[in-house]
PDB file of C-alpha atoms in Angstrom:
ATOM      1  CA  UNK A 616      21.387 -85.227  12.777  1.00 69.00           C
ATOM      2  CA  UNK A 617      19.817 -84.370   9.327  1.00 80.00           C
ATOM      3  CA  UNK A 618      16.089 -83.921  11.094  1.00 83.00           C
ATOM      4  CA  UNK A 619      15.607 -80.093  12.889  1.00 90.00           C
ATOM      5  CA  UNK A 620      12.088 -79.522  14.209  1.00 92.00           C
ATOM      6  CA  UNK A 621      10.860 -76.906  16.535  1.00 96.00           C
ATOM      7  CA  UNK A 622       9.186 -78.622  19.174  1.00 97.00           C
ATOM      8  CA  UNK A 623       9.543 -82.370  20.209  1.00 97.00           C
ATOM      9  CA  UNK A 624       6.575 -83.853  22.607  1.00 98.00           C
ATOM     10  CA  UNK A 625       8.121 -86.656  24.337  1.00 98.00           C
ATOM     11  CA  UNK A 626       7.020 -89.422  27.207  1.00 98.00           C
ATOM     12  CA  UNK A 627       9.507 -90.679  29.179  1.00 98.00           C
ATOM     13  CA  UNK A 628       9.478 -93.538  32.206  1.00 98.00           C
ATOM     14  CA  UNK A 629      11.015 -91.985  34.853  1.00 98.00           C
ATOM     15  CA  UNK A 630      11.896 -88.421  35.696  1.00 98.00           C
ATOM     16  CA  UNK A 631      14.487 -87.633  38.709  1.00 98.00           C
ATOM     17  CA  UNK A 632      15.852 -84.303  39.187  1.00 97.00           C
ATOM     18  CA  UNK A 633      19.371 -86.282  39.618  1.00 96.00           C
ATOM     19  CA  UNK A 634      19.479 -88.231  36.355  1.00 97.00           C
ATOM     20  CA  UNK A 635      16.740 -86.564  34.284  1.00 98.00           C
ATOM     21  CA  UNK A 636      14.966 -88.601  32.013  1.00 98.00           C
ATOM     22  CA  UNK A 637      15.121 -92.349  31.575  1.00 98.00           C
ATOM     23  CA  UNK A 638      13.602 -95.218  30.172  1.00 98.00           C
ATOM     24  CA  UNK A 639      14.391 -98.853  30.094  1.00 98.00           C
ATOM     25  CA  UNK A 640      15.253 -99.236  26.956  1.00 98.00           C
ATOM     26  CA  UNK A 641      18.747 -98.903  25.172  1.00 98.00           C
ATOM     27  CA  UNK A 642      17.095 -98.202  21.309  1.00 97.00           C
ATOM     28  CA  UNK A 643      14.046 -95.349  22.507  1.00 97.00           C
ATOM     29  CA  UNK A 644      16.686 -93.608  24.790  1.00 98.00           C
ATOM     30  CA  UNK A 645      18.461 -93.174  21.643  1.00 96.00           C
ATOM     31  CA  UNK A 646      16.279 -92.240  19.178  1.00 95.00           C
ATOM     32  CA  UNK A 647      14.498 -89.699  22.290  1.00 97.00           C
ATOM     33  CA  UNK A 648      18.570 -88.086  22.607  1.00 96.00           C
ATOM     34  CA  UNK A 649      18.630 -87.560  19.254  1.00 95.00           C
ATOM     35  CA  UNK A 650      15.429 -85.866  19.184  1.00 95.00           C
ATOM     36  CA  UNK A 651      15.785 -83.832  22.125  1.00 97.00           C
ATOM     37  CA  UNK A 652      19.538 -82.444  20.140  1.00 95.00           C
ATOM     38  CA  UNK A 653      17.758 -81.959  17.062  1.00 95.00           C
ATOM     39  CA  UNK A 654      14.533 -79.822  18.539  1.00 97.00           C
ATOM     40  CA  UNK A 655      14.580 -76.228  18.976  1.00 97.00           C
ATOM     41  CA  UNK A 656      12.239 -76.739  21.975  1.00 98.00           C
ATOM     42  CA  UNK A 657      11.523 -79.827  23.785  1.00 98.00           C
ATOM     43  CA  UNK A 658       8.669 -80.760  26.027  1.00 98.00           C
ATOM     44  CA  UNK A 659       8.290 -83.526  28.047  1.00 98.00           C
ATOM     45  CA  UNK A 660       4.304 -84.842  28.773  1.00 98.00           C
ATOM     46  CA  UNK A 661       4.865 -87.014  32.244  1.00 97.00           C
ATOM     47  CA  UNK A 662       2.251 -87.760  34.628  1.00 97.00           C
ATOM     48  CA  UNK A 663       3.175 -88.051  38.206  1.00 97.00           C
ATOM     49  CA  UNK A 664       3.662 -91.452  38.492  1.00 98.00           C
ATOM     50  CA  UNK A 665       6.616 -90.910  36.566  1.00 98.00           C
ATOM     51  CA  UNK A 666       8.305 -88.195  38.828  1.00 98.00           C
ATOM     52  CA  UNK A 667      10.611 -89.981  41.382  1.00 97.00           C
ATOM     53  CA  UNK A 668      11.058 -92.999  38.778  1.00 98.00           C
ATOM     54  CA  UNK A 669      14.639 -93.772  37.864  1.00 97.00           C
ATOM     55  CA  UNK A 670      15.471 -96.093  34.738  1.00 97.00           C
ATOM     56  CA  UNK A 671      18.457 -97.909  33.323  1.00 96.00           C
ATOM     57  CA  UNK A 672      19.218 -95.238  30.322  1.00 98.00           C
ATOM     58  CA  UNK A 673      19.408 -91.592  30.643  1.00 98.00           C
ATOM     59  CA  UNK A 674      18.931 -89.690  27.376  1.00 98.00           C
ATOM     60  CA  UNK A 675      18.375 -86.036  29.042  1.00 98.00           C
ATOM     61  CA  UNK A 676      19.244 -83.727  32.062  1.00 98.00           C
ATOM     62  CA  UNK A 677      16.285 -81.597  33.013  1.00 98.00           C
ATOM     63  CA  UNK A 678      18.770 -78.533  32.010  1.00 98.00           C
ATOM     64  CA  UNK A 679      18.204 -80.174  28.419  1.00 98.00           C
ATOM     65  CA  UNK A 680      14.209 -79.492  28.077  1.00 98.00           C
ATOM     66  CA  UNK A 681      12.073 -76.527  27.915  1.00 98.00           C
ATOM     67  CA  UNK A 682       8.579 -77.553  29.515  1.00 98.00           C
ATOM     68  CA  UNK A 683       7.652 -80.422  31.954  1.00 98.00           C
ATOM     69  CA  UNK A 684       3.474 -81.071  31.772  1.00 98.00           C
ATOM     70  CA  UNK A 685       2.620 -82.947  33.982  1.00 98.00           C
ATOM     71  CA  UNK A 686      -0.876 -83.200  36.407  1.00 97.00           C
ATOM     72  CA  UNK A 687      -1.512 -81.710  39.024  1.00 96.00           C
ATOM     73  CA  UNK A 688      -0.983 -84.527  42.138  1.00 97.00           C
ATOM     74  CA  UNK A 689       2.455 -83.542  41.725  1.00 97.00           C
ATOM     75  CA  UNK A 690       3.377 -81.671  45.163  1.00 96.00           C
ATOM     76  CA  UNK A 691       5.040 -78.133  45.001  1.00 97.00           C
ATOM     77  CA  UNK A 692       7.873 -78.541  46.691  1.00 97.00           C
ATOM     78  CA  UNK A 693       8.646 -81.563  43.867  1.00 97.00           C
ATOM     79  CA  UNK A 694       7.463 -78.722  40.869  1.00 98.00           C
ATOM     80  CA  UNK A 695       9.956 -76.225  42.471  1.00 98.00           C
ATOM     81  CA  UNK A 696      12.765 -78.876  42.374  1.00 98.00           C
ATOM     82  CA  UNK A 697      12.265 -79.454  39.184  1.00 98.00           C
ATOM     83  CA  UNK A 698      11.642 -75.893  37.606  1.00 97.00           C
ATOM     84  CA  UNK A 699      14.786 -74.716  39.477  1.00 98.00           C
ATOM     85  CA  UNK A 700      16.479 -77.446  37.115  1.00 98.00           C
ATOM     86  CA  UNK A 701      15.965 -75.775  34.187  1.00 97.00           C
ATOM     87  CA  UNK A 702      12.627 -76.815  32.748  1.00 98.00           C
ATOM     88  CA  UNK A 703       9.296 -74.770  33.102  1.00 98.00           C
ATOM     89  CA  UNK A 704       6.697 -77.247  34.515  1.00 98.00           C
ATOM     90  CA  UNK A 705       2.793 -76.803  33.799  1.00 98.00           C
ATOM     91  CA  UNK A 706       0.375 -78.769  35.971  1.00 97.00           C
ATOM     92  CA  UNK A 707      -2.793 -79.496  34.351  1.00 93.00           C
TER      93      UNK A 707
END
């Protein structure tokens, strides 16, 4: 709580638009929900493969983060899903 930076760049392991982000693990879910409280901004870098993946430990909605980047194999109907959630996605 004693960190503040303006933009966190995180990964995550799965991305739903019903859960958000998740990973595996107990510990980097943690430490990723702290950053994401503590940023002014936060972006998540996912590619595809990730998108549709559901993990054992939330640590954000999608309402939580700023900007999805992600490639572009992900379909649009998927990108509208998700910007419609909250985030801004950018396909590269």
């Amino acid at each position: 709580s004693s960190v503040h930076v303006d933009v966190a760049f995180l990964g995550t392991n799965g991305l739903t638009v019903g859960r958000g982000l998740t990973t595996p693990d107990q510990q980097e879910a943690a430490a990723k929900r702290a950053m994401v409280t503590s940023a002014r901004r936060a972006v998540v870098l996912a590619d595809a493969s990730k998108v549709g993946v559901d993990h054992f430990c939330r640590f954000a909605d999608l309402a939580d983060i700023d900007t999805v980047v992600t490639d572009s194999s992900l379909d649009a109907e998927t990108v509208s899903e998700i910007d419609a959630a909250g985030p801004e996605v950018i396909c590269a």
